[in-house]
Amino acid sequence: MKDIVKRICEQDRLDKNIVDEIINCASIKDENRRLKKIDSLLEKL
Amino acid sequence: MKLNSICLENYKIFYGKNILRFDSGVNIIEGKNGYGKTTIIDSVFFALYGKKNGNIINNFAKMRNEKTCSVSLDFEENGSKYMVKRELSGDDEKFYLKINNKESDINIENIIPERTARLSFFDGERISSIVGYMNDKNMDEMLGIAGLKNVKKDVESLKKEAESSLTSTKKIKNFFRKMGGMNALRKLEREEKKIKTKMSYEEKRIDEIKYEISGLKKILESEKKINEEETRRKKLEKRYKELSDEEEKFKENIAWIILKDELKKSVENINKKKDEIIKSRMKQGRINAQQELLKSILDTGRCICGTPVSRSNYGKHEISLLLEKLEGEEEKIGEIKDFYFSNDDLSSALEKVKTNISPLIIKDEKETIETMLNKKCPPSKMDVVLKSINEKRIEEKARELRIKELESELADIKNMIEERREKIKSNKSWKTLKKIRNAEKIISALDEIIDETKKLKKMETEKASSSILRSVTNKPKEYKNIDVESMNIKNVSTELSDGEKHVLALSLLGGIKKDMIVIDAPFTRLDPTHKRKLLKRIPFLAEQVILLSADMDEIKNLTSHVYHIRHDQERRVSVIK
């Protein structure tokens, strides 16, 4: 998956660290917390 | 999910406090039919989701006026520790949740959705039901992409929310018009890029010049050597000339020494001849005078005193004889006159002597110098090289200055860009617009990631499941590969028997990487061969395997970690030992 993320980030000029963080949000079980985190990451991107 | 312990208190058939602790690897709970094995699985779903069928408080406890029942679970999920307790007292139900020892009010459904939990708990009687079909959500859970799909769903909802909060595109357009449009920013950014390219070119050129200078310095070193060689050669040539002069002098000195005696004799001869010449010249004078006198006597026939010749002692005949004699004397004098010791003879004599003189020390040194001078030596280009180095250094300095100029230009442009960006960033509508764009990019990225991950996981699962199936099935040639999408065996047209479905289901579960799997009556419907082969595979189904079985004989060799459920017929209660 790391290779896929790297390729997509290079292709779409996205910050890989932030995209990684967004993907890691998959492990956040609390929906509200997850939404909040993703929201802040989208603003940071 | 990894289950650490279950504590049942007055739950259904279990009276009092019954604690089960589980380890990694295989754990077994043994109990006869009706003793409460399935109740243990039910208790998990009661604790987590409040699932209950009918009366769940133990009857014996009720009789003893104990009207409360509870189930506590201690488990781990994604590195966090969870403690769940559900308590029922009459109609009053209480739920407690601790995450990493801290109380939490998060909905447990958000931590482990029920459908996810169900994928870890199987009833041997119904395990084959997973064969042939699995709904999309469960498939996503199984392939580990459910979490990513949740993230995608969240991003989509955030995008929607942002879109609805966006006031109007007109406002944004006005804002950008005031800012001079996005094109102005783009223009500045292009300019920044151009300067950077120029700078990188100049830097590259400086590197090249430095490299060239280092090359020239190396050449300079060798040219210095050539130059030194040239100076040495000049010294040698000078020395050679000095030696030649010395040799010449030496030879001449020696020659003169050798010729000294000869010269003495020659000088004596010369002096002798000189005297003779003087005498002969005097004699010549006299002869000439005599001849003139005799001729005038013959012509006039008289002597100077006036006496006729015929009267003197000498007649004409005697005078003629005297004249002939005088002519003979004259010839002899001429021979003496011709004699002389010429300088040319002396020079040639000297040269002859000199050629035979060879001063060895001088000769040796001259020969050595000649050998050295005969060796070819290229002309030194040191001046040219030094000139090139200086030119390169001047160019390097000029380019460094150019870089400094470019740096200052770049700094100005960067400031302008930064100012504009700051203004844009601080605009609320722009922020929202940017968020929407980012969300779109992330959604498209997540689509691709989900798709690729699904393919990868599917392939991994199919490979692992197929390997298990081939090792346990009675028809390895026929049942080769599993298709996870259809949850079935590939290229098999005939319908599978219940036992075969059971084997296929366990193979599928074994292929899916799981933390935990709980199977009630794992070998129902299986023939002894299948049982024997599957037993070997049981420890590899998941990191933690919990088996509930009525027949201890079939699984007793798997582990020593065994709980036994004992039943009290009189009180109709079960306890765990």
Coordinates of N, CA and C in Angstrom, one line a residue, chain B residues 373-476:
Chain B
L373 N 70.6 16.9 -23.8 CA 70.0 17.9 -24.7 C 69.4 17.3 -25.9
N374 N 69.8 16.1 -26.2 CA 69.2 15.4 -27.3 C 67.8 14.8 -27.0
K375 N 67.6 14.7 -25.7 CA 66.2 14.2 -25.3 C 65.2 15.2 -25.7
K376 N 64.1 14.8 -26.3 CA 63.1 15.8 -26.7 C 62.3 16.3 -25.5
C377 N 62.1 17.6 -25.5 CA 61.3 18.2 -24.4 C 60.3 19.2 -25.1
P378 N 59.0 18.9 -24.8 CA 58.0 19.8 -25.4 C 58.1 21.2 -24.8
P379 N 57.8 22.2 -25.6 CA 57.8 23.6 -25.1 C 56.8 23.8 -24.0
S380 N 57.1 24.5 -22.9 CA 56.2 24.7 -21.8 C 55.1 25.7 -22.2
K381 N 53.8 25.3 -21.7 CA 52.6 26.1 -22.0 C 52.1 26.7 -20.7
M382 N 53.0 26.9 -19.7 CA 52.6 27.4 -18.4 C 51.9 28.7 -18.5
D383 N 52.4 29.6 -19.3 CA 51.8 30.9 -19.4 C 50.4 30.8 -19.9
V384 N 50.2 30.0 -20.9 CA 48.8 29.8 -21.5 C 47.9 29.3 -20.4
V385 N 48.3 28.3 -19.7 CA 47.5 27.6 -18.6 C 47.2 28.6 -17.5
L386 N 48.2 29.4 -17.1 CA 47.9 30.4 -16.1 C 46.9 31.4 -16.5
K387 N 47.0 31.8 -17.8 CA 46.1 32.7 -18.4 C 44.6 32.2 -18.3
S388 N 44.5 30.9 -18.7 CA 43.2 30.2 -18.7 C 42.6 30.2 -17.3
I389 N 43.5 29.8 -16.3 CA 43.0 29.8 -14.9 C 42.5 31.1 -14.5
N390 N 43.2 32.2 -14.8 CA 42.8 33.5 -14.4 C 41.4 33.9 -15.1
E391 N 41.3 33.5 -16.4 CA 40.1 33.8 -17.1 C 38.9 33.1 -16.4
K392 N 39.1 31.8 -16.1 CA 38.1 31.0 -15.4 C 37.7 31.6 -14.1
R393 N 38.7 32.1 -13.3 CA 38.4 32.7 -12.0 C 37.5 33.9 -12.2
I394 N 37.9 34.7 -13.2 CA 37.1 35.9 -13.4 C 35.7 35.6 -13.8
E395 N 35.5 34.5 -14.6 CA 34.1 34.1 -15.0 C 33.4 33.6 -13.8
E396 N 34.1 32.8 -12.9 CA 33.5 32.3 -11.7 C 32.9 33.4 -10.8
K397 N 33.8 34.5 -10.6 CA 33.4 35.6 -9.8 C 32.1 36.3 -10.4
A398 N 32.2 36.4 -11.7 CA 31.1 37.1 -12.4 C 29.8 36.3 -12.2
R399 N 29.9 35.0 -12.3 CA 28.7 34.2 -12.1 C 28.2 34.2 -10.7
E400 N 29.1 34.3 -9.8 CA 28.7 34.4 -8.3 C 27.9 35.7 -8.1
L401 N 28.5 36.7 -8.7 CA 27.8 38.0 -8.6 C 26.4 37.9 -9.2
R402 N 26.3 37.2 -10.3 CA 25.0 37.0 -11.0 C 24.0 36.3 -10.1
I403 N 24.5 35.3 -9.4 CA 23.7 34.5 -8.5 C 23.1 35.4 -7.4
K404 N 24.0 36.3 -6.9 CA 23.6 37.2 -5.8 C 22.5 38.1 -6.3
E405 N 22.6 38.5 -7.5 CA 21.6 39.4 -8.1 C 20.3 38.6 -8.2
L406 N 20.4 37.4 -8.7 CA 19.2 36.5 -8.9 C 18.6 36.2 -7.5
E407 N 19.4 36.0 -6.5 CA 18.9 35.7 -5.2 C 18.0 36.9 -4.7
S408 N 18.5 38.1 -4.9 CA 17.8 39.2 -4.4 C 16.5 39.4 -5.2
E409 N 16.5 39.1 -6.5 CA 15.3 39.1 -7.3 C 14.3 38.1 -6.8
L410 N 14.9 36.9 -6.5 CA 14.0 35.8 -6.1 C 13.4 36.1 -4.7
A411 N 14.1 36.7 -3.8 CA 13.6 37.1 -2.5 C 12.4 38.1 -2.7
D412 N 12.6 39.0 -3.6 CA 11.5 40.0 -3.9 C 10.2 39.3 -4.3
I413 N 10.4 38.4 -5.3 CA 9.3 37.7 -5.9 C 8.6 36.8 -4.9
K414 N 9.5 36.2 -4.1 CA 8.9 35.3 -3.0 C 8.1 36.0 -2.1
N415 N 8.6 37.2 -1.7 CA 7.8 38.1 -0.8 C 6.4 38.4 -1.4
M416 N 6.5 38.8 -2.7 CA 5.2 39.2 -3.3 C 4.2 38.0 -3.4
I417 N 4.8 36.8 -3.7 CA 4.0 35.6 -3.8 C 3.4 35.3 -2.4
E418 N 4.3 35.4 -1.4 CA 3.8 35.1 0.0 C 2.7 36.0 0.4
E419 N 2.9 37.3 0.1 CA 1.8 38.3 0.5 C 0.5 37.9 -0.2
R420 N 0.5 37.6 -1.5 CA -0.7 37.2 -2.2 C -1.3 36.0 -1.6
R421 N -0.4 35.0 -1.4 CA -0.9 33.7 -0.8 C -1.6 33.9 0.5
E422 N -0.9 34.7 1.4 CA -1.5 35.0 2.7 C -2.9 35.6 2.6
K423 N -3.0 36.5 1.7 CA -4.3 37.2 1.5 C -5.4 36.1 1.0
I424 N -4.9 35.3 0.1 CA -5.8 34.3 -0.4 C -6.2 33.3 0.7
K425 N -5.2 32.9 1.4 CA -5.4 31.9 2.5 C -6.3 32.4 3.6
S426 N -6.2 33.7 3.9 CA -7.0 34.2 4.9 C -8.5 34.4 4.5
N427 N -8.7 34.3 3.2 CA -10.1 34.4 2.8 C -10.9 33.1 3.1
K428 N -12.0 33.2 3.8 CA -12.7 32.1 4.2 C -13.3 31.2 3.1
S429 N -13.8 31.9 2.1 CA -14.4 31.2 0.9 C -13.3 30.4 0.2
W430 N -12.1 31.0 0.1 CA -11.0 30.3 -0.5 C -10.6 29.1 0.3
K431 N -10.6 29.2 1.6 CA -10.3 28.0 2.4 C -11.3 26.9 2.1
T432 N -12.5 27.2 2.1 CA -13.6 26.2 1.8 C -13.3 25.6 0.5
L433 N -13.1 26.5 -0.5 CA -12.9 26.0 -1.9 C -11.7 25.0 -1.9
K434 N -10.6 25.4 -1.2 CA -9.4 24.6 -1.2 C -9.7 23.2 -0.5
K435 N -10.5 23.3 0.5 CA -10.9 22.0 1.2 C -11.7 21.1 0.3
I436 N -12.6 21.7 -0.5 CA -13.3 20.9 -1.4 C -12.4 20.2 -2.5
R437 N -11.5 21.0 -3.0 CA -10.5 20.5 -4.0 C -9.7 19.3 -3.3
N438 N -9.2 19.6 -2.1 CA -8.4 18.6 -1.4 C -9.2 17.3 -1.2
A439 N -10.5 17.5 -0.8 CA -11.4 16.3 -0.6 C -11.5 15.5 -1.9
E440 N -11.7 16.3 -3.0 CA -11.9 15.6 -4.3 C -10.6 14.7 -4.6
K441 N -9.5 15.4 -4.4 CA -8.2 14.6 -4.6 C -8.1 13.4 -3.8
I442 N -8.4 13.6 -2.5 CA -8.3 12.5 -1.5 C -9.3 11.4 -1.9
I443 N -10.5 11.7 -2.3 CA -11.5 10.7 -2.6 C -11.0 9.9 -3.8
S444 N -10.5 10.6 -4.8 CA -10.0 9.9 -6.0 C -8.8 9.0 -5.6
A445 N -7.9 9.5 -4.7 CA -6.8 8.7 -4.2 C -7.2 7.5 -3.4
L446 N -8.2 7.7 -2.5 CA -8.7 6.6 -1.7 C -9.4 5.6 -2.6
D447 N -10.1 6.0 -3.7 CA -10.7 5.0 -4.6 C -9.6 4.1 -5.1
E448 N -8.5 4.7 -5.6 CA -7.5 3.9 -6.2 C -6.8 3.0 -5.1
I449 N -6.6 3.6 -3.9 CA -5.9 2.8 -2.8 C -6.8 1.6 -2.4
I450 N -8.1 1.9 -2.3 CA -9.0 0.8 -1.9 C -9.0 -0.3 -3.0
D451 N -9.1 0.2 -4.2 CA -9.1 -0.8 -5.3 C -7.9 -1.7 -5.3
E452 N -6.7 -1.0 -5.2 CA -5.5 -1.7 -5.3 C -5.3 -2.7 -4.0
T453 N -5.7 -2.1 -2.9 CA -5.6 -2.9 -1.6 C -6.5 -4.1 -1.7
K454 N -7.7 -3.9 -2.2 CA -8.7 -5.0 -2.3 C -8.1 -6.1 -3.2
K455 N -7.5 -5.7 -4.3 CA -7.0 -6.7 -5.3 C -5.8 -7.5 -4.6
L456 N -5.0 -6.7 -3.9 CA -3.8 -7.3 -3.2 C -4.3 -8.3 -2.2
K457 N -5.2 -7.8 -1.3 CA -5.6 -8.7 -0.2 C -6.4 -9.9 -0.7
K458 N -7.2 -9.7 -1.8 CA -7.9 -10.8 -2.4 C -7.0 -11.9 -2.9
M459 N -5.9 -11.4 -3.5 CA -4.9 -12.3 -4.1 C -4.2 -13.1 -2.9
E460 N -3.9 -12.4 -1.9 CA -3.2 -13.0 -0.7 C -4.1 -14.0 -0.1
T461 N -5.4 -13.6 0.2 CA -6.3 -14.5 0.8 C -6.6 -15.7 0.0
E462 N -6.8 -15.5 -1.3 CA -7.0 -16.7 -2.2 C -5.9 -17.6 -2.2
K463 N -4.7 -17.1 -2.2 CA -3.5 -17.9 -2.2 C -3.4 -18.8 -0.9
A464 N -3.6 -18.1 0.2 CA -3.5 -18.8 1.5 C -4.6 -19.8 1.7
S465 N -5.9 -19.4 1.3 CA -7.0 -20.2 1.5 C -6.9 -21.5 0.6
S466 N -6.5 -21.2 -0.7 CA -6.3 -22.3 -1.6 C -5.3 -23.3 -1.1
S467 N -4.2 -22.8 -0.5 CA -3.2 -23.7 0.0 C -3.8 -24.6 1.1
I468 N -4.6 -24.0 2.0 CA -5.2 -24.8 3.1 C -6.1 -25.8 2.5
L469 N -7.0 -25.4 1.6 CA -8.0 -26.3 1.0 C -7.3 -27.5 0.3
R470 N -6.3 -27.2 -0.5 CA -5.6 -28.3 -1.1 C -5.0 -29.3 -0.1
S471 N -4.5 -28.8 1.0 CA -3.9 -29.7 2.0 C -4.9 -30.5 2.8
V472 N -6.2 -30.0 2.9 CA -7.2 -30.7 3.7 C -8.2 -31.5 3.0
T473 N -8.5 -31.1 1.7 CA -9.6 -31.7 1.0 C -9.3 -33.1 0.6
N474 N -10.4 -33.9 0.4 CA -10.2 -35.2 -0.1 C -10.1 -35.3 -1.6
K475 N -10.3 -34.1 -2.3 CA -10.2 -34.0 -3.8 C -9.2 -32.9 -4.2
P476 N -8.0 -33.1 -3.8 CA -7.0 -32.0 -4.1 C -6.8 -31.7 -5.6

